[in-house]
mmCIF file of C-alpha atoms in Angstrom:
data_model
loop_
_atom_site.group_PDB
_atom_site.id
_atom_site.type_symbol
_atom_site.label_atom_id
_atom_site.label_comp_id
_atom_site.label_asym_id
_atom_site.label_seq_id
_atom_site.Cartn_x
_atom_site.Cartn_y
_atom_site.Cartn_z
ATOM 1 C CA UNK A 1 62.408 91.519 107.904
ATOM 2 C CA UNK A 2 62.527 93.890 105.269
ATOM 3 C CA UNK A 3 64.089 92.800 101.983
ATOM 4 C CA UNK A 4 68.132 93.802 102.206
ATOM 5 C CA UNK A 5 69.018 96.615 100.317
ATOM 6 C CA UNK A 6 71.786 97.286 98.341
ATOM 7 C CA UNK A 7 73.762 98.731 100.816
ATOM 8 C CA UNK A 8 72.818 96.306 103.671
ATOM 9 C CA UNK A 9 74.064 93.641 100.991
ATOM 10 C CA UNK A 10 77.203 95.315 100.203
ATOM 11 C CA UNK A 11 78.141 95.622 104.388
ATOM 12 C CA UNK A 12 77.065 91.774 104.577
ATOM 13 C CA UNK A 13 79.537 91.019 101.429
ATOM 14 C CA UNK A 14 82.310 92.735 103.335
ATOM 15 C CA UNK A 15 81.787 90.805 106.601
ATOM 16 C CA UNK A 16 80.827 87.360 104.665
ATOM 17 C CA UNK A 17 83.919 87.588 102.715
ATOM 18 C CA UNK A 18 86.407 87.799 105.794
ATOM 19 C CA UNK A 19 84.911 85.134 107.610
ATOM 20 C CA UNK A 20 85.023 83.051 104.482
ATOM 21 C CA UNK A 21 88.466 83.619 104.089
ATOM 22 C CA UNK A 22 89.166 81.849 107.416
ATOM 23 C CA UNK A 23 89.805 78.357 107.349
ATOM 24 C CA UNK A 24 89.502 77.684 111.101
ATOM 25 C CA UNK A 25 87.012 80.160 112.347
ATOM 26 C CA UNK A 26 89.430 81.606 114.608
ATOM 27 C CA UNK A 27 88.496 85.023 114.119
ATOM 28 C CA UNK A 28 91.491 85.976 112.344
ATOM 29 C CA UNK A 29 93.206 85.024 109.507
ATOM 30 C CA UNK A 30 96.409 83.562 108.476
ATOM 31 C CA UNK A 31 98.918 85.955 106.167
ATOM 32 C CA UNK A 32 98.275 83.431 103.557
ATOM 33 C CA UNK A 33 94.474 83.250 103.784
ATOM 34 C CA UNK A 34 94.688 87.496 103.846
ATOM 35 C CA UNK A 35 97.073 87.241 100.928
ATOM 36 C CA UNK A 36 94.682 85.078 98.555
ATOM 37 C CA UNK A 37 91.737 86.893 99.989
ATOM 38 C CA UNK A 38 92.955 90.197 98.856
ATOM 39 C CA UNK A 39 94.509 88.766 95.368
ATOM 40 C CA UNK A 40 91.070 87.290 94.477
ATOM 41 C CA UNK A 41 88.872 90.262 95.921
ATOM 42 C CA UNK A 42 90.933 93.160 95.168
ATOM 43 C CA UNK A 43 92.589 93.090 91.927
ATOM 44 C CA UNK A 44 91.872 96.433 90.832
ATOM 45 C CA UNK A 45 91.569 98.440 93.913
ATOM 46 C CA UNK A 46 94.648 97.282 95.921
ATOM 47 C CA UNK A 47 98.042 97.127 93.887
ATOM 48 C CA UNK A 48 101.405 95.734 95.270
ATOM 49 C CA UNK A 49 99.983 92.505 96.930
ATOM 50 C CA UNK A 50 101.842 90.211 94.403
ATOM 51 C CA UNK A 51 105.434 90.829 96.240
ATOM 52 C CA UNK A 52 106.328 90.228 99.736
ATOM 53 C CA UNK A 53 107.346 93.362 100.279
ATOM 54 C CA UNK A 54 104.080 94.719 98.776
ATOM 55 C CA UNK A 55 102.135 92.559 101.084
ATOM 56 C CA UNK A 56 104.327 93.427 104.034
ATOM 57 C CA UNK A 57 103.611 97.394 103.456
ATOM 58 C CA UNK A 58 100.159 96.792 103.409
ATOM 59 C CA UNK A 59 99.896 94.682 106.545
ATOM 60 C CA UNK A 60 101.831 97.327 108.263
ATOM 61 C CA UNK A 61 99.396 99.943 107.094
ATOM 62 C CA UNK A 62 96.446 97.741 108.539
ATOM 63 C CA UNK A 63 98.351 97.525 111.948
ATOM 64 C CA UNK A 64 99.373 94.269 111.711
ATOM 65 C CA UNK A 65 102.363 93.113 113.655
ATOM 66 C CA UNK A 66 104.877 90.977 112.649
ATOM 67 C CA UNK A 67 103.365 87.222 113.051
ATOM 68 C CA UNK A 68 100.272 88.696 114.303
ATOM 69 C CA UNK A 69 96.803 87.257 112.822
ATOM 70 C CA UNK A 70 94.920 89.448 110.698
ATOM 71 C CA UNK A 71 91.604 90.747 112.805
ATOM 72 C CA UNK A 72 88.437 92.037 111.140
ATOM 73 C CA UNK A 73 89.748 95.314 112.657
ATOM 74 C CA UNK A 74 92.564 95.174 110.777
ATOM 75 C CA UNK A 75 90.794 94.016 107.815
ATOM 76 C CA UNK A 76 88.319 96.988 108.285
ATOM 77 C CA UNK A 77 91.294 99.440 108.363
ATOM 78 C CA UNK A 78 92.134 98.374 104.624
ATOM 79 C CA UNK A 79 88.528 98.486 103.731
ATOM 80 C CA UNK A 80 88.378 102.175 105.103
ATOM 81 C CA UNK A 81 91.539 103.031 103.005
ATOM 82 C CA UNK A 82 90.413 101.823 99.755
ATOM 83 C CA UNK A 83 86.991 103.095 100.504
ATOM 84 C CA UNK A 84 88.588 106.720 101.047
ATOM 85 C CA UNK A 85 90.280 106.876 98.108
ATOM 86 C CA UNK A 86 87.818 105.589 95.779
ATOM 87 C CA UNK A 87 85.685 108.662 97.603
ATOM 88 C CA UNK A 88 88.406 111.160 96.883
ATOM 89 C CA UNK A 89 88.132 110.050 93.208
ATOM 90 C CA UNK A 90 84.444 110.106 92.932
ATOM 91 C CA UNK A 91 84.502 113.558 94.583
ATOM 92 C CA UNK A 92 87.007 115.086 92.079
ATOM 93 C CA UNK A 93 85.416 113.766 88.940
ATOM 94 C CA UNK A 94 82.101 115.183 90.430
ATOM 95 C CA UNK A 95 83.595 118.167 90.832
ATOM 96 C CA UNK A 96 84.844 118.147 87.309
ATOM 97 C CA UNK A 97 81.266 117.861 86.329
ATOM 98 C CA UNK A 98 81.389 114.214 85.863
ATOM 99 C CA UNK A 99 77.779 112.756 87.352
ATOM 100 C CA UNK A 100 79.563 109.381 87.260
ATOM 101 C CA UNK A 101 79.660 106.333 89.358
ATOM 102 C CA UNK A 102 82.571 104.108 90.516
ATOM 103 C CA UNK A 103 83.011 100.881 88.153
ATOM 104 C CA UNK B 1 91.093 96.149 84.338
ATOM 105 C CA UNK B 2 90.108 92.991 85.859
ATOM 106 C CA UNK B 3 86.490 92.499 86.366
ATOM 107 C CA UNK B 4 85.327 93.765 89.541
ATOM 108 C CA UNK B 5 85.029 91.502 92.616
ATOM 109 C CA UNK B 6 82.227 90.917 94.899
ATOM 110 C CA UNK B 7 84.144 93.058 97.316
ATOM 111 C CA UNK B 8 85.193 95.848 94.887
ATOM 112 C CA UNK B 9 81.523 96.299 93.828
ATOM 113 C CA UNK B 10 80.540 96.311 98.137
ATOM 114 C CA UNK B 11 83.045 99.197 98.309
ATOM 115 C CA UNK B 12 81.652 100.931 95.025
ATOM 116 C CA UNK B 13 78.047 100.432 96.238
ATOM 117 C CA UNK B 14 78.959 102.268 99.835
ATOM 118 C CA UNK B 15 80.683 105.225 97.772
ATOM 119 C CA UNK B 16 77.945 105.444 95.371
ATOM 120 C CA UNK B 17 75.272 105.381 97.581
ATOM 121 C CA UNK B 18 76.806 108.281 99.742
ATOM 122 C CA UNK B 19 77.416 110.485 96.680
ATOM 123 C CA UNK B 20 73.996 109.321 94.973
ATOM 124 C CA UNK B 21 72.181 110.526 98.063
ATOM 125 C CA UNK B 22 73.564 114.424 97.718
ATOM 126 C CA UNK B 23 71.539 116.692 95.507
ATOM 127 C CA UNK B 24 74.064 119.180 94.907
ATOM 128 C CA UNK B 25 77.574 117.861 94.744
ATOM 129 C CA UNK B 26 78.636 119.795 97.817
ATOM 130 C CA UNK B 27 80.607 116.805 99.429
ATOM 131 C CA UNK B 28 78.233 116.580 102.174
ATOM 132 C CA UNK B 29 74.590 115.209 102.780
ATOM 133 C CA UNK B 30 71.922 117.421 104.547
ATOM 134 C CA UNK B 31 69.993 115.818 107.490
ATOM 135 C CA UNK B 32 67.352 115.314 105.289
ATOM 136 C CA UNK B 33 68.940 113.688 102.665
ATOM 137 C CA UNK B 34 70.571 111.468 104.973
ATOM 138 C CA UNK B 35 67.488 110.207 106.476
ATOM 139 C CA UNK B 36 66.144 109.632 103.422
ATOM 140 C CA UNK B 37 69.391 107.444 102.496
ATOM 141 C CA UNK B 38 69.318 105.116 105.523
ATOM 142 C CA UNK B 39 65.563 104.957 106.030
ATOM 143 C CA UNK B 40 65.681 103.400 102.434
ATOM 144 C CA UNK B 41 68.905 101.565 102.484
ATOM 145 C CA UNK B 42 69.143 100.430 106.386
ATOM 146 C CA UNK B 43 65.909 98.915 107.199
ATOM 147 C CA UNK B 44 67.340 96.003 109.038
ATOM 148 C CA UNK B 45 70.671 97.150 109.852
ATOM 149 C CA UNK B 46 69.838 100.429 111.865
ATOM 150 C CA UNK B 47 66.932 101.344 114.236
ATOM 151 C CA UNK B 48 65.789 104.028 115.146
ATOM 152 C CA UNK B 49 66.036 106.306 112.273
ATOM 153 C CA UNK B 50 62.065 106.964 112.166
ATOM 154 C CA UNK B 51 62.129 109.465 115.185
ATOM 155 C CA UNK B 52 63.686 113.084 115.372
ATOM 156 C CA UNK B 53 65.566 111.715 118.788
ATOM 157 C CA UNK B 54 66.514 108.583 116.778
ATOM 158 C CA UNK B 55 67.895 110.631 113.882
ATOM 159 C CA UNK B 56 69.715 112.675 116.390
ATOM 160 C CA UNK B 57 71.116 110.126 118.568
ATOM 161 C CA UNK B 58 72.567 108.212 115.704
ATOM 162 C CA UNK B 59 74.034 111.770 114.093
ATOM 163 C CA UNK B 60 75.723 112.354 117.506
ATOM 164 C CA UNK B 61 77.327 108.503 117.613
ATOM 165 C CA UNK B 62 78.966 109.591 113.923
ATOM 166 C CA UNK B 63 80.495 112.522 115.075
ATOM 167 C CA UNK B 64 77.578 114.845 113.351
ATOM 168 C CA UNK B 65 77.645 118.622 115.132
ATOM 169 C CA UNK B 66 74.245 120.533 115.391
ATOM 170 C CA UNK B 67 73.392 121.916 111.816
ATOM 171 C CA UNK B 68 76.864 120.363 110.246
ATOM 172 C CA UNK B 69 76.508 118.639 107.011
ATOM 173 C CA UNK B 70 77.390 114.732 106.830
ATOM 174 C CA UNK B 71 80.455 114.048 105.363
ATOM 175 C CA UNK B 72 81.727 110.854 103.674
ATOM 176 C CA UNK B 73 83.623 110.390 107.294
ATOM 177 C CA UNK B 74 80.768 110.627 108.864
ATOM 178 C CA UNK B 75 78.786 107.979 107.166
ATOM 179 C CA UNK B 76 81.672 105.725 107.027
ATOM 180 C CA UNK B 77 81.812 105.692 110.838
ATOM 181 C CA UNK B 78 78.156 104.490 110.732
ATOM 182 C CA UNK B 79 79.101 102.042 108.126
ATOM 183 C CA UNK B 80 81.976 100.551 110.487
ATOM 184 C CA UNK B 81 79.699 100.466 113.316
ATOM 185 C CA UNK B 82 77.112 98.613 111.517
ATOM 186 C CA UNK B 83 79.715 96.094 109.723
ATOM 187 C CA UNK B 84 81.469 95.872 113.298
ATOM 188 C CA UNK B 85 78.207 94.627 114.801
ATOM 189 C CA UNK B 86 77.507 92.376 111.846
ATOM 190 C CA UNK B 87 81.013 90.755 112.588
ATOM 191 C CA UNK B 88 80.207 90.258 116.090
ATOM 192 C CA UNK B 89 76.741 88.325 115.419
ATOM 193 C CA UNK B 90 78.656 86.191 112.494
ATOM 194 C CA UNK B 91 81.293 85.659 114.785
ATOM 195 C CA UNK B 92 79.215 84.428 117.675
ATOM 196 C CA UNK B 93 77.137 82.144 115.296
ATOM 197 C CA UNK B 94 80.393 80.667 114.154
ATOM 198 C CA UNK B 95 81.630 80.123 117.708
ATOM 199 C CA UNK B 96 78.356 78.397 118.398
ATOM 200 C CA UNK B 97 79.284 76.012 115.313
ATOM 201 C CA UNK B 98 76.832 77.481 112.675
ATOM 202 C CA UNK B 99 78.821 77.715 109.180
ATOM 203 C CA UNK B 100 76.456 80.736 108.189
ATOM 204 C CA UNK B 101 76.723 83.590 106.047
ATOM 205 C CA UNK B 102 74.787 87.068 106.849
ATOM 206 C CA UNK B 103 71.409 87.910 105.376
#
């Protein structure tokens, strides 16, 4: 196997973080596990997780029904939304003449 | 701003890699730029990029029409497919009793 690239490490990090947040290897996260994951891992890119209302809103946008466990597909919906947002920020900055990188 | 987390750094890496591969800040990659990006950055997770046929197949799966530039959305379709695949590998390993991480 070739040495993992930065991009491959990034993909592995996303997958590993989801799996590492599950206490029972069930394949889904409980709401508390999800909240703990995003509170610690998305302090800058995801706002509003601190309140019940904010958490509920985020879960709805991810397609999670009431009382349902959070699957990797749900989690990925969130990652996609955040990445698309970051992409827009960077694209706008580049259009304005900044040859910058995120973070 | 809080210190970027591992997960946030991973998202930034995905976005930055796409942007860094574009020579002209047009927002899309030319086929050669895309090929160069995935050849160097996905040596383990994406196979078949080395041949014209393999590249064409991958571009079709990403939803890229003939002669079209590769957008971030197209690129994200690929990342999603690879991440979902990695997730399945890890989920199967954990079901078999391995408390492992990718890479």
